[in-house]
mmCIF file of C-alpha atoms and ligand atoms in Angstrom:
data_model
loop_
_atom_site.group_PDB
_atom_site.id
_atom_site.type_symbol
_atom_site.label_atom_id
_atom_site.label_comp_id
_atom_site.label_asym_id
_atom_site.label_seq_id
_atom_site.Cartn_x
_atom_site.Cartn_y
_atom_site.Cartn_z
ATOM 1 C CA MET A 1 -77.970 -1.439 24.778
ATOM 2 C CA ASN A 2 -76.077 -0.495 21.925
ATOM 3 C CA SER A 3 -74.980 -3.226 19.510
ATOM 4 C CA GLY A 4 -72.611 -1.739 18.120
ATOM 5 C CA LEU A 5 -70.707 -0.720 21.113
ATOM 6 C CA GLU A 6 -70.088 3.290 20.218
ATOM 7 C CA ASP A 7 -69.161 5.084 23.108
ATOM 8 C CA VAL A 8 -68.195 2.688 24.714
ATOM 9 C CA ILE A 9 -64.375 2.800 25.982
ATOM 10 C CA ALA A 10 -63.047 -1.429 26.150
ATOM 11 C CA ALA A 11 -59.046 0.032 25.893
ATOM 12 C CA GLU A 12 -56.544 2.658 26.620
ATOM 13 C CA THR A 13 -53.950 2.498 24.108
ATOM 14 C CA VAL A 14 -50.504 4.702 23.480
ATOM 15 C CA LEU A 15 -50.871 3.695 20.223
ATOM 16 C CA SER A 16 -53.481 5.688 17.896
ATOM 17 C CA ASP A 17 -55.947 8.361 18.134
ATOM 18 C CA VAL A 18 -58.490 8.541 15.667
ATOM 19 C CA ASP A 19 -60.459 11.631 15.768
ATOM 20 C CA GLY A 20 -63.781 11.705 14.141
ATOM 21 C CA ALA A 21 -64.923 14.745 14.612
ATOM 22 C CA ASN A 22 -61.825 16.827 13.046
ATOM 23 C CA GLY A 23 -60.603 14.046 10.813
ATOM 24 C CA ARG A 24 -57.471 13.508 12.577
ATOM 25 C CA LEU A 25 -54.830 10.055 12.818
ATOM 26 C CA VAL A 26 -52.523 10.675 14.848
ATOM 27 C CA ILE A 27 -49.836 7.191 15.451
ATOM 28 C CA ARG A 28 -47.655 7.780 18.179
ATOM 29 C CA GLY A 29 -47.850 11.304 18.245
ATOM 30 C CA ILE A 30 -47.176 11.999 14.604
ATOM 31 C CA SER A 31 -49.931 12.968 12.419
ATOM 32 C CA LEU A 32 -50.875 11.154 9.477
ATOM 33 C CA ASP A 33 -50.589 13.977 6.978
ATOM 34 C CA GLU A 34 -46.444 14.171 8.214
ATOM 35 C CA LEU A 35 -46.251 9.816 8.527
ATOM 36 C CA VAL A 36 -47.605 9.171 5.056
ATOM 37 C CA THR A 37 -44.436 12.011 3.580
ATOM 38 C CA THR A 38 -41.318 10.888 5.720
ATOM 39 C CA SER A 39 -42.088 7.119 7.088
ATOM 40 C CA SER A 40 -40.900 3.411 5.164
ATOM 41 C CA TYR A 41 -43.295 0.895 6.226
ATOM 42 C CA GLU A 42 -40.354 -1.072 8.521
ATOM 43 C CA GLU A 43 -40.460 3.005 10.456
ATOM 44 C CA MET A 44 -43.757 2.629 11.054
ATOM 45 C CA VAL A 45 -43.275 -1.268 12.402
ATOM 46 C CA GLY A 46 -40.690 0.333 14.834
ATOM 47 C CA LEU A 47 -42.900 3.004 15.737
ATOM 48 C CA LEU A 48 -45.636 0.856 16.524
ATOM 49 C CA PHE A 49 -43.389 -1.876 18.439
ATOM 50 C CA ASP A 50 -41.416 0.567 20.541
ATOM 51 C CA GLY A 51 -41.707 -0.584 24.138
ATOM 52 C CA PHE A 52 -43.747 -3.953 23.269
ATOM 53 C CA LEU A 53 -40.787 -6.049 21.621
ATOM 54 C CA THR A 54 -37.120 -5.900 21.895
ATOM 55 C CA VAL A 55 -37.034 -4.198 18.016
ATOM 56 C CA SER A 56 -33.433 -4.894 16.276
ATOM 57 C CA HIS A 57 -31.271 -1.843 15.269
ATOM 58 C CA ASP A 58 -31.811 -2.715 11.694
ATOM 59 C CA LEU A 59 -35.147 -3.666 11.438
ATOM 60 C CA PRO A 60 -35.511 -3.336 7.601
ATOM 61 C CA ARG A 61 -32.637 -6.832 7.160
ATOM 62 C CA ALA A 62 -34.724 -8.207 10.381
ATOM 63 C CA LEU A 63 -37.859 -8.116 8.802
ATOM 64 C CA GLY A 64 -36.322 -9.058 5.289
ATOM 65 C CA ASP A 65 -34.756 -12.168 6.498
ATOM 66 C CA ALA A 66 -38.317 -12.937 8.196
ATOM 67 C CA ARG A 67 -39.719 -13.002 4.791
ATOM 68 C CA VAL A 68 -37.107 -15.446 3.565
ATOM 69 C CA GLU A 69 -37.552 -17.429 6.394
ATOM 70 C CA VAL A 70 -41.640 -17.677 5.732
ATOM 71 C CA PHE A 71 -41.550 -18.378 2.173
ATOM 72 C CA GLY A 72 -40.801 -21.928 2.447
ATOM 73 C CA HIS A 73 -44.703 -22.386 4.041
ATOM 74 C CA ALA A 74 -45.746 -20.577 0.895
ATOM 75 C CA ALA A 75 -44.522 -24.552 -0.763
ATOM 76 C CA THR A 76 -46.745 -26.168 1.635
ATOM 77 C CA ALA A 77 -49.998 -24.368 0.190
ATOM 78 C CA ASP A 78 -51.270 -27.246 -1.969
ATOM 79 C CA ALA A 79 -54.549 -26.877 -4.579
ATOM 80 C CA GLU A 80 -57.199 -26.907 -2.386
ATOM 81 C CA LEU A 81 -55.959 -24.280 -0.189
ATOM 82 C CA VAL A 82 -54.889 -22.220 -3.406
ATOM 83 C CA ALA A 83 -58.457 -22.681 -4.682
ATOM 84 C CA LEU A 84 -59.603 -20.542 -1.758
ATOM 85 C CA SER A 85 -60.504 -16.763 -2.151
ATOM 86 C CA PRO A 86 -56.581 -15.577 -1.554
ATOM 87 C CA VAL A 87 -57.754 -13.942 2.112
ATOM 88 C CA ASP A 88 -58.956 -17.506 3.088
ATOM 89 C CA GLY A 89 -55.928 -19.178 1.912
ATOM 90 C CA LEU A 90 -54.267 -16.198 3.590
ATOM 91 C CA ARG A 91 -55.427 -16.979 6.770
ATOM 92 C CA ALA A 92 -54.934 -20.606 6.330
ATOM 93 C CA LEU A 93 -50.904 -20.396 5.701
ATOM 94 C CA MET A 94 -50.454 -18.040 8.514
ATOM 95 C CA ALA A 95 -52.602 -20.576 10.799
ATOM 96 C CA ARG A 96 -49.444 -22.633 9.817
ATOM 97 C CA LEU A 97 -47.037 -20.126 11.763
ATOM 98 C CA GLY A 98 -46.701 -20.972 15.794
ATOM 99 C CA ASP A 99 -47.886 -18.902 18.823
ATOM 100 C CA GLY A 100 -45.804 -16.994 20.607
ATOM 101 C CA GLU A 101 -45.264 -13.500 22.007
ATOM 102 C CA ASP A 102 -41.277 -12.802 21.220
ATOM 103 C CA ILE A 103 -39.925 -10.439 17.943
ATOM 104 C CA GLY A 104 -39.135 -13.219 15.838
ATOM 105 C CA THR A 105 -42.883 -14.238 15.527
ATOM 106 C CA ALA A 106 -43.929 -10.980 15.739
ATOM 107 C CA LEU A 107 -41.575 -10.265 12.543
ATOM 108 C CA ARG A 108 -42.936 -13.653 10.934
ATOM 109 C CA LEU A 109 -46.602 -12.340 11.103
ATOM 110 C CA VAL A 110 -45.275 -9.115 9.332
ATOM 111 C CA ALA A 111 -43.597 -10.574 6.706
ATOM 112 C CA ALA A 112 -46.690 -13.451 6.597
ATOM 113 C CA PRO A 113 -49.166 -11.361 4.421
ATOM 114 C CA ALA A 114 -46.600 -9.538 2.174
ATOM 115 C CA VAL A 115 -44.686 -12.878 0.854
ATOM 116 C CA PHE A 116 -48.327 -15.154 1.334
ATOM 117 C CA THR A 117 -50.466 -13.053 -1.007
ATOM 118 C CA PRO A 118 -47.946 -12.659 -4.144
ATOM 119 C CA ALA A 119 -47.278 -16.703 -4.234
ATOM 120 C CA LEU A 120 -50.696 -17.755 -3.897
ATOM 121 C CA LEU A 121 -51.641 -14.976 -6.424
ATOM 122 C CA ARG A 122 -49.087 -16.752 -8.440
ATOM 123 C CA LEU A 123 -49.765 -20.253 -7.546
ATOM 124 C CA ARG A 124 -53.242 -19.412 -8.848
ATOM 125 C CA LEU A 125 -52.269 -18.548 -11.854
ATOM 126 C CA GLY A 126 -49.897 -21.581 -12.202
ATOM 127 C CA LEU A 127 -46.504 -20.055 -12.043
ATOM 128 C CA GLU A 128 -44.121 -20.119 -9.560
ATOM 129 C CA PRO A 129 -43.897 -18.039 -6.641
ATOM 130 C CA ILE A 130 -40.866 -15.875 -6.232
ATOM 131 C CA ALA A 131 -38.485 -16.193 -3.381
ATOM 132 C CA PRO A 132 -38.348 -12.399 -1.114
ATOM 133 C CA ASP A 133 -35.039 -10.899 -1.400
ATOM 134 C CA PHE A 134 -34.210 -9.608 1.885
ATOM 135 C CA SER A 135 -31.725 -5.919 0.482
ATOM 136 C CA LEU A 136 -34.969 -4.382 -0.533
ATOM 137 C CA GLY A 137 -37.692 -2.350 1.106
ATOM 138 C CA HIS A 138 -40.123 -3.940 1.973
ATOM 139 C CA ALA A 139 -43.004 -2.670 -0.337
ATOM 140 C CA GLN A 140 -40.662 -3.339 -3.129
ATOM 141 C CA ASP A 141 -39.561 -6.448 -2.045
ATOM 142 C CA THR A 142 -43.615 -7.291 -2.168
ATOM 143 C CA LEU A 143 -44.565 -5.851 -5.423
ATOM 144 C CA ARG A 144 -41.325 -7.848 -7.220
ATOM 145 C CA MET A 145 -43.059 -11.250 -5.732
ATOM 146 C CA LEU A 146 -45.916 -10.178 -7.476
ATOM 147 C CA THR A 147 -44.819 -9.705 -10.755
ATOM 148 C CA GLY A 148 -41.794 -10.721 -11.322
ATOM 149 C CA THR A 149 -40.034 -6.977 -12.030
ATOM 150 C CA ILE A 150 -38.502 -4.706 -9.634
ATOM 151 C CA PRO A 151 -41.534 -1.732 -9.510
ATOM 152 C CA THR A 152 -40.603 1.731 -10.375
ATOM 153 C CA LYS A 153 -39.933 4.229 -7.629
ATOM 154 C CA GLU A 154 -43.916 5.416 -8.165
ATOM 155 C CA GLN A 155 -44.981 1.693 -7.269
ATOM 156 C CA ALA A 156 -42.418 0.830 -4.342
ATOM 157 C CA SER A 157 -43.657 4.316 -2.668
ATOM 158 C CA ALA A 158 -47.447 4.266 -3.987
ATOM 159 C CA LEU A 159 -47.724 1.351 -1.663
ATOM 160 C CA ASN A 160 -45.314 1.659 0.634
ATOM 161 C CA ARG A 161 -47.710 4.423 1.425
ATOM 162 C CA TYR A 162 -50.201 2.564 1.494
ATOM 163 C CA LEU A 163 -49.170 0.101 4.121
ATOM 164 C CA VAL A 164 -48.686 3.180 6.136
ATOM 165 C CA THR A 165 -51.708 4.145 6.178
ATOM 166 C CA VAL A 166 -53.396 1.946 7.231
ATOM 167 C CA VAL A 167 -50.820 0.735 9.469
ATOM 168 C CA ASP A 168 -53.067 1.472 12.970
ATOM 169 C CA HIS A 169 -56.615 3.335 13.478
ATOM 170 C CA GLY A 170 -57.496 2.959 17.506
ATOM 171 C CA LEU A 171 -60.126 0.014 18.280
ATOM 172 C CA ASN A 172 -61.558 -0.535 15.163
ATOM 173 C CA ALA A 173 -62.880 -4.194 14.669
ATOM 174 C CA SER A 174 -60.277 -6.119 13.611
ATOM 175 C CA THR A 175 -58.095 -4.481 15.900
ATOM 176 C CA PHE A 176 -60.515 -4.825 18.795
ATOM 177 C CA ALA A 177 -60.458 -8.715 17.971
ATOM 178 C CA ALA A 178 -57.121 -8.948 17.875
ATOM 179 C CA ARG A 179 -56.748 -7.683 21.709
ATOM 180 C CA VAL A 180 -59.945 -9.735 22.923
ATOM 181 C CA VAL A 181 -57.595 -12.336 22.259
ATOM 182 C CA ALA A 182 -54.599 -11.068 23.182
ATOM 183 C CA SER A 183 -56.468 -10.445 26.698
ATOM 184 C CA THR A 184 -56.571 -14.257 27.086
ATOM 185 C CA GLN A 185 -52.719 -14.267 26.746
ATOM 186 C CA ALA A 186 -53.392 -16.646 23.672
ATOM 187 C CA GLY A 187 -50.339 -15.508 21.174
ATOM 188 C CA LEU A 188 -49.770 -13.198 19.091
ATOM 189 C CA THR A 189 -50.675 -15.716 15.697
ATOM 190 C CA SER A 190 -53.782 -16.207 17.128
ATOM 191 C CA SER A 191 -54.245 -12.111 17.826
ATOM 192 C CA VAL A 192 -53.328 -11.678 14.605
ATOM 193 C CA LEU A 193 -55.990 -14.799 12.700
ATOM 194 C CA ALA A 194 -58.586 -13.150 14.654
ATOM 195 C CA GLY A 195 -58.127 -9.710 12.960
ATOM 196 C CA LEU A 196 -57.549 -10.608 9.777
ATOM 197 C CA SER A 197 -60.773 -12.809 10.008
ATOM 198 C CA ALA A 198 -62.569 -9.655 11.294
ATOM 199 C CA LEU A 199 -60.947 -7.639 8.664
ATOM 200 C CA LYS A 200 -62.502 -9.425 5.988
ATOM 201 C CA GLY A 201 -66.267 -8.724 6.098
ATOM 202 C CA PRO A 202 -67.549 -6.101 3.839
ATOM 203 C CA LEU A 203 -68.059 -3.583 6.597
ATOM 204 C CA HIS A 204 -64.429 -3.663 7.202
ATOM 205 C CA GLY A 205 -61.526 -4.435 5.380
ATOM 206 C CA GLY A 206 -63.352 -6.293 2.281
ATOM 207 C CA ALA A 207 -65.093 -2.926 0.713
ATOM 208 C CA PRO A 208 -62.077 -1.790 -1.801
ATOM 209 C CA GLY A 209 -62.901 -5.128 -3.897
ATOM 210 C CA PRO A 210 -66.917 -3.706 -4.156
ATOM 211 C CA VAL A 211 -65.276 -0.110 -4.850
ATOM 212 C CA LEU A 212 -63.978 -1.315 -7.961
ATOM 213 C CA ASP A 213 -67.435 -3.509 -9.036
ATOM 214 C CA MET A 214 -69.617 -0.225 -8.307
ATOM 215 C CA LEU A 215 -67.123 1.649 -10.739
ATOM 216 C CA ASP A 216 -67.367 -0.779 -13.956
ATOM 217 C CA GLY A 217 -71.578 -0.384 -12.659
ATOM 218 C CA VAL A 218 -71.313 3.024 -13.116
ATOM 219 C CA GLY A 219 -69.593 2.865 -16.830
ATOM 220 C CA THR A 220 -69.637 6.466 -17.809
ATOM 221 C CA LEU A 221 -69.161 9.582 -16.364
ATOM 222 C CA GLN A 222 -72.728 10.675 -17.241
ATOM 223 C CA ASP A 223 -74.455 7.689 -15.690
ATOM 224 C CA ALA A 224 -72.923 7.816 -12.116
ATOM 225 C CA PRO A 225 -75.828 9.920 -10.425
ATOM 226 C CA ALA A 226 -78.450 7.729 -12.133
ATOM 227 C CA TRP A 227 -76.779 4.399 -11.457
ATOM 228 C CA LEU A 228 -75.629 5.428 -7.453
ATOM 229 C CA ASP A 229 -79.300 6.592 -7.085
ATOM 230 C CA ASP A 230 -80.478 3.018 -8.509
ATOM 231 C CA ALA A 231 -78.390 1.681 -6.135
ATOM 232 C CA LEU A 232 -79.378 3.660 -3.169
ATOM 233 C CA ALA A 233 -83.111 3.127 -4.282
ATOM 234 C CA ARG A 234 -82.452 -0.838 -4.250
ATOM 235 C CA GLY A 235 -81.311 -0.013 -0.385
ATOM 236 C CA GLU A 236 -77.507 -0.810 -1.249
ATOM 237 C CA ARG A 237 -74.695 1.469 0.313
ATOM 238 C CA LEU A 238 -72.087 2.530 -1.837
ATOM 239 C CA MET A 239 -68.599 1.425 -1.173
ATOM 240 C CA GLY A 240 -66.085 3.449 0.073
ATOM 241 C CA PHE A 241 -68.344 6.221 1.925
ATOM 242 C CA GLY A 242 -69.338 6.063 5.587
ATOM 243 C CA HIS A 243 -67.663 5.287 8.521
ATOM 244 C CA ARG A 244 -68.188 4.566 12.269
ATOM 245 C CA VAL A 245 -66.277 7.080 13.819
ATOM 246 C CA TYR A 246 -65.807 10.100 11.335
ATOM 247 C CA ARG A 247 -68.029 12.357 10.868
ATOM 248 C CA VAL A 248 -65.807 14.391 8.389
ATOM 249 C CA ARG A 249 -63.860 13.136 5.455
ATOM 250 C CA ASP A 250 -61.193 10.175 6.476
ATOM 251 C CA PRO A 251 -58.073 11.546 6.588
ATOM 252 C CA ARG A 252 -56.452 8.508 5.186
ATOM 253 C CA ALA A 253 -58.634 8.997 1.705
ATOM 254 C CA ASP A 254 -56.571 12.504 1.364
ATOM 255 C CA ALA A 255 -53.550 10.877 1.765
ATOM 256 C CA LEU A 256 -54.253 8.241 -1.016
ATOM 257 C CA LYS A 257 -55.488 10.397 -2.825
ATOM 258 C CA GLY A 258 -52.028 11.651 -3.552
ATOM 259 C CA ALA A 259 -50.617 8.373 -4.226
ATOM 260 C CA VAL A 260 -53.584 7.641 -6.610
ATOM 261 C CA ARG A 261 -52.376 11.536 -8.349
ATOM 262 C CA MET A 262 -48.725 10.651 -8.250
ATOM 263 C CA LEU A 263 -48.858 6.788 -9.962
ATOM 264 C CA SER A 264 -51.368 9.102 -12.601
ATOM 265 C CA ALA A 265 -48.726 11.530 -13.319
ATOM 266 C CA SER A 266 -46.473 8.698 -13.555
ATOM 267 C CA GLY A 267 -49.025 6.781 -16.336
ATOM 268 C CA ALA A 268 -49.770 3.686 -13.777
ATOM 269 C CA ILE A 269 -53.139 4.545 -14.063
ATOM 270 C CA GLU A 270 -55.394 5.742 -17.055
ATOM 271 C CA PRO A 271 -56.444 9.198 -17.120
ATOM 272 C CA GLY A 272 -60.305 7.941 -17.665
ATOM 273 C CA ARG A 273 -60.071 5.666 -14.975
ATOM 274 C CA LEU A 274 -59.090 8.429 -12.401
ATOM 275 C CA ALA A 275 -61.733 10.804 -13.527
ATOM 276 C CA LEU A 276 -64.490 7.932 -13.529
ATOM 277 C CA ALA A 277 -63.498 7.565 -9.917
ATOM 278 C CA GLU A 278 -63.332 11.227 -8.906
ATOM 279 C CA ALA A 279 -66.645 12.282 -11.044
ATOM 280 C CA VAL A 280 -68.693 9.014 -8.834
ATOM 281 C CA GLU A 281 -66.867 9.959 -5.648
ATOM 282 C CA GLN A 282 -68.462 13.198 -6.330
ATOM 283 C CA ALA A 283 -71.832 11.886 -7.627
ATOM 284 C CA ALA A 284 -71.870 9.886 -4.406
ATOM 285 C CA LEU A 285 -71.281 12.742 -1.763
ATOM 286 C CA ASP A 286 -73.830 14.825 -3.076
ATOM 287 C CA LEU A 287 -76.452 12.247 -3.264
ATOM 288 C CA LEU A 288 -75.417 10.819 0.523
ATOM 289 C CA LYS A 289 -76.114 14.569 1.272
ATOM 290 C CA ARG A 290 -79.155 14.704 -0.392
ATOM 291 C CA LYS A 291 -80.685 11.466 0.399
ATOM 292 C CA LYS A 292 -79.172 11.209 4.072
ATOM 293 C CA PRO A 293 -79.284 14.610 5.554
ATOM 294 C CA ASP A 294 -79.309 13.475 8.985
ATOM 295 C CA ARG A 295 -76.322 11.466 8.372
ATOM 296 C CA PRO A 296 -72.558 13.084 7.536
ATOM 297 C CA LEU A 297 -71.258 10.430 4.691
ATOM 298 C CA GLU A 298 -67.955 11.363 3.568
ATOM 299 C CA THR A 299 -65.124 9.404 1.301
ATOM 300 C CA ASN A 300 -63.222 6.248 3.336
ATOM 301 C CA VAL A 301 -60.011 4.790 3.219
ATOM 302 C CA GLU A 302 -61.004 2.403 0.988
ATOM 303 C CA PHE A 303 -62.424 4.339 -2.036
ATOM 304 C CA TYR A 304 -58.863 5.376 -3.228
ATOM 305 C CA THR A 305 -57.376 1.721 -1.684
ATOM 306 C CA ALA A 306 -59.294 0.132 -4.418
ATOM 307 C CA LEU A 307 -57.868 2.548 -7.589
ATOM 308 C CA LEU A 308 -54.258 2.088 -6.171
ATOM 309 C CA LEU A 309 -54.223 -1.401 -4.947
ATOM 310 C CA GLU A 310 -55.677 -1.839 -8.859
ATOM 311 C CA ALA A 311 -52.332 -0.125 -10.666
ATOM 312 C CA LEU A 312 -50.142 -1.711 -8.749
ATOM 313 C CA GLY A 313 -51.476 -5.278 -10.097
ATOM 314 C CA PHE A 314 -53.165 -6.665 -7.388
ATOM 315 C CA PRO A 315 -56.684 -8.756 -8.375
ATOM 316 C CA ARG A 316 -59.454 -6.845 -6.772
ATOM 317 C CA ASP A 317 -60.216 -10.411 -4.750
ATOM 318 C CA ALA A 318 -56.397 -9.784 -2.764
ATOM 319 C CA PHE A 319 -57.182 -6.244 -1.658
ATOM 320 C CA THR A 320 -57.838 -7.104 1.535
ATOM 321 C CA CYS A 321 -54.873 -9.176 1.975
ATOM 322 C CA VAL A 322 -52.930 -6.054 0.847
ATOM 323 C CA PHE A 323 -54.670 -3.972 3.741
ATOM 324 C CA ALA A 324 -54.125 -6.625 6.551
ATOM 325 C CA MET A 325 -49.821 -6.293 5.258
ATOM 326 C CA GLY A 326 -50.367 -3.158 6.617
ATOM 327 C CA ARG A 327 -52.606 -3.506 9.467
ATOM 328 C CA VAL A 328 -50.901 -6.498 10.444
ATOM 329 C CA SER A 329 -47.978 -4.485 12.578
ATOM 330 C CA GLY A 330 -51.132 -2.771 14.642
ATOM 331 C CA TRP A 331 -52.901 -5.570 15.534
ATOM 332 C CA ILE A 332 -49.196 -6.840 16.882
ATOM 333 C CA ALA A 333 -48.660 -3.734 18.811
ATOM 334 C CA HIS A 334 -52.465 -3.977 19.870
ATOM 335 C CA ALA A 335 -51.651 -7.035 21.554
ATOM 336 C CA ARG A 336 -48.771 -7.060 22.966
ATOM 337 C CA GLU A 337 -50.276 -3.700 24.655
ATOM 338 C CA GLN A 338 -53.216 -5.616 25.963
ATOM 339 C CA ALA A 339 -51.267 -8.395 26.911
ATOM 340 C CA LEU A 340 -48.582 -6.495 28.735
ATOM 341 C CA GLY A 341 -51.132 -3.909 30.749
ATOM 342 C CA GLY A 342 -54.698 -5.448 30.306
ATOM 343 C CA ARG A 343 -56.816 -7.502 31.704
ATOM 344 C CA LEU A 344 -58.594 -10.804 30.315
ATOM 345 C CA ILE A 345 -61.750 -9.124 28.440
ATOM 346 C CA ARG A 346 -64.966 -10.193 29.258
ATOM 347 C CA PRO A 347 -68.676 -8.041 28.938
ATOM 348 C CA LYS A 348 -71.732 -9.099 30.008
ATOM 349 C CA SER A 349 -75.049 -10.116 28.201
ATOM 350 C CA VAL A 350 -78.073 -9.097 28.919
ATOM 351 C CA TYR A 351 -80.591 -12.524 28.772
ATOM 352 C CA VAL A 352 -83.528 -11.671 26.714
ATOM 353 C CA GLY A 353 -84.469 -15.675 26.363
ATOM 354 C CA PRO A 354 -87.794 -17.872 27.582
ATOM 355 C CA VAL A 355 -87.001 -18.464 31.443
ATOM 356 C CA PRO A 356 -87.105 -21.629 32.893
ATOM 357 C CA LYS A 357 -90.790 -22.787 34.090
ATOM 358 C CA VAL A 358 -91.744 -23.041 37.074
ATOM 359 C CA ALA A 359 -93.316 -25.948 38.681
ATOM 360 C CA ALA A 360 -96.721 -25.175 40.262
HETATM 361 N N1 ACO B 1 -74.102 3.930 1.726
HETATM 362 C C1 ACO B 1 -75.388 4.776 1.609
HETATM 363 N N2 ACO B 1 -76.233 4.930 3.208
HETATM 364 C C2 ACO B 1 -74.796 4.597 4.197
HETATM 365 C C3 ACO B 1 -74.005 3.978 4.040
HETATM 366 C C4 ACO B 1 -73.108 4.253 2.841
HETATM 367 N N3 ACO B 1 -71.847 3.553 2.606
HETATM 368 N N4 ACO B 1 -73.043 3.978 5.117
HETATM 369 C C5 ACO B 1 -73.853 4.470 6.084
HETATM 370 N N5 ACO B 1 -75.309 4.571 5.356
HETATM 371 C C6 ACO B 1 -76.501 4.945 6.345
HETATM 372 C C7 ACO B 1 -77.011 3.685 6.949
HETATM 373 O O1 ACO B 1 -78.031 2.561 5.605
HETATM 374 C C8 ACO B 1 -77.954 4.555 7.814
HETATM 375 O O2 ACO B 1 -78.908 4.807 7.078
HETATM 376 P P1 ACO B 1 -80.357 5.255 8.451
HETATM 377 O O3 ACO B 1 -79.939 5.209 9.441
HETATM 378 O O4 ACO B 1 -81.580 5.937 6.787
HETATM 379 O O5 ACO B 1 -80.766 3.336 8.029
HETATM 380 C C9 ACO B 1 -76.888 5.211 8.444
HETATM 381 O O6 ACO B 1 -76.031 5.466 6.981
HETATM 382 C C10 ACO B 1 -76.373 4.769 9.819
HETATM 383 O O7 ACO B 1 -75.593 3.573 9.179
HETATM 384 P P2 ACO B 1 -74.836 2.743 10.278
HETATM 385 O O8 ACO B 1 -74.879 1.603 9.939
HETATM 386 O O9 ACO B 1 -75.666 2.942 11.193
HETATM 387 O O10 ACO B 1 -73.686 3.080 10.387
HETATM 388 P P3 ACO B 1 -72.328 2.479 11.135
HETATM 389 O O11 ACO B 1 -71.296 3.442 11.955
HETATM 390 O O12 ACO B 1 -72.190 1.055 11.175
HETATM 391 O O13 ACO B 1 -71.215 2.142 9.503
HETATM 392 C C11 ACO B 1 -69.558 1.661 7.919
HETATM 393 C C12 ACO B 1 -70.094 2.476 8.881
HETATM 394 C C13 ACO B 1 -70.180 0.044 8.046
HETATM 395 C C14 ACO B 1 -68.400 1.468 7.653
HETATM 396 C C15 ACO B 1 -71.083 1.782 6.508
HETATM 397 O O14 ACO B 1 -71.138 3.602 6.201
HETATM 398 C C16 ACO B 1 -71.353 1.388 5.659
HETATM 399 O O15 ACO B 1 -71.473 0.306 5.545
HETATM 400 N N6 ACO B 1 -69.814 1.595 4.542
HETATM 401 C C17 ACO B 1 -69.962 1.257 3.403
HETATM 402 C C18 ACO B 1 -68.837 0.161 3.405
HETATM 403 C C19 ACO B 1 -67.375 0.471 3.407
HETATM 404 O O16 ACO B 1 -67.258 1.459 2.847
HETATM 405 N N7 ACO B 1 -66.783 -0.043 4.303
HETATM 406 C C20 ACO B 1 -65.628 0.448 4.386
HETATM 407 C C21 ACO B 1 -65.538 1.596 5.939
HETATM 408 S S1 ACO B 1 -63.832 1.793 6.320
HETATM 409 C C22 ACO B 1 -62.940 0.333 7.109
HETATM 410 O O17 ACO B 1 -63.378 -0.419 8.062
HETATM 411 C C23 ACO B 1 -61.508 0.651 6.680
#
């Protein structure tokens, strides 16, 4: 048996198609390349929810209202909750939202990571959380709640592009977890909490923080090849490289590299930081080609995510929370698709343990 379930088809979906051989991602019939240049995150929510939830004609306003509605829960974060890692704190706060299958529950869940993440980060620093402004765009308001100032056009646009880029991605581990829970008819909050719990692992959405640790470890451009070589020799994985489905470059890596270059041109990223990242990327790709010739290992979504979220002021231990801000609407759409059309997911296992003794 294959414990990673590669090649097992476990769902039919109209939501997204990951073409690993050609490095293409299509969301509801539209290619990611097009979506990242044309769509707001709110439009992506509408696109994914269409046919699964009754969406208001003014979705940006409805989502803004949902941000305001969930903000009250941030006040319930006690010292113990604030001391958790940001993703564990986010999960604990989101667990306070009631379950349901309606658009109100769905929008509160979409709003929650965008509101709770900045609130938890500010509370950790001893600062007051900043209330949402329903009239702003989702990405713009998130950054304002983090820093207390209206972000530049480039910053808001970079976060928007990130959220659009990661919004949905076939039957990845967190989406599968969300669909398994949805198949029991448990409700959207339960599905989203399952998705978030799967996302936090370093083999899935927990990689971008370690990408920055790697850049710090490398230190200078010249040291990159030797440092990476040593890391591989110690049996470590190079964070931000490799993917279960893509055998060529992850199309999301270039979508985000574009946003990082845009931020760099606006002065939000030091030129030296970007040059170091590009040198590390090239050195890692060369090394992986030499050391793992049988397995195509290319840059994945997490590599440039790390630079982008760092430049926007998110601390590295909160990067997974920002991933969840984007992916949450994918989880919800998949959960609805599963609950409406799918059956209870209940695969079989093969027993390989001891057998009962037969009496002589
Ligand atoms: N660095 C070094 N070697 C790697 C890497 C890597 N990043 N990724 C895979 N390999 C090697 C493995 O060591 C293995 O080699 P071996 O056959 O010589 O033992 C081979 O490639 C196959 O590895 P698997 O673990 O079977 O591949 P899998 O499809 O399960 O891995 C994964 C996918 C988990 C993403 C892996 O590439 C990895 O660990 N990458 C680093 C972490 C990372 O970047 N995670 C984010 C992924 S993107 C996302 O989920 C949003």
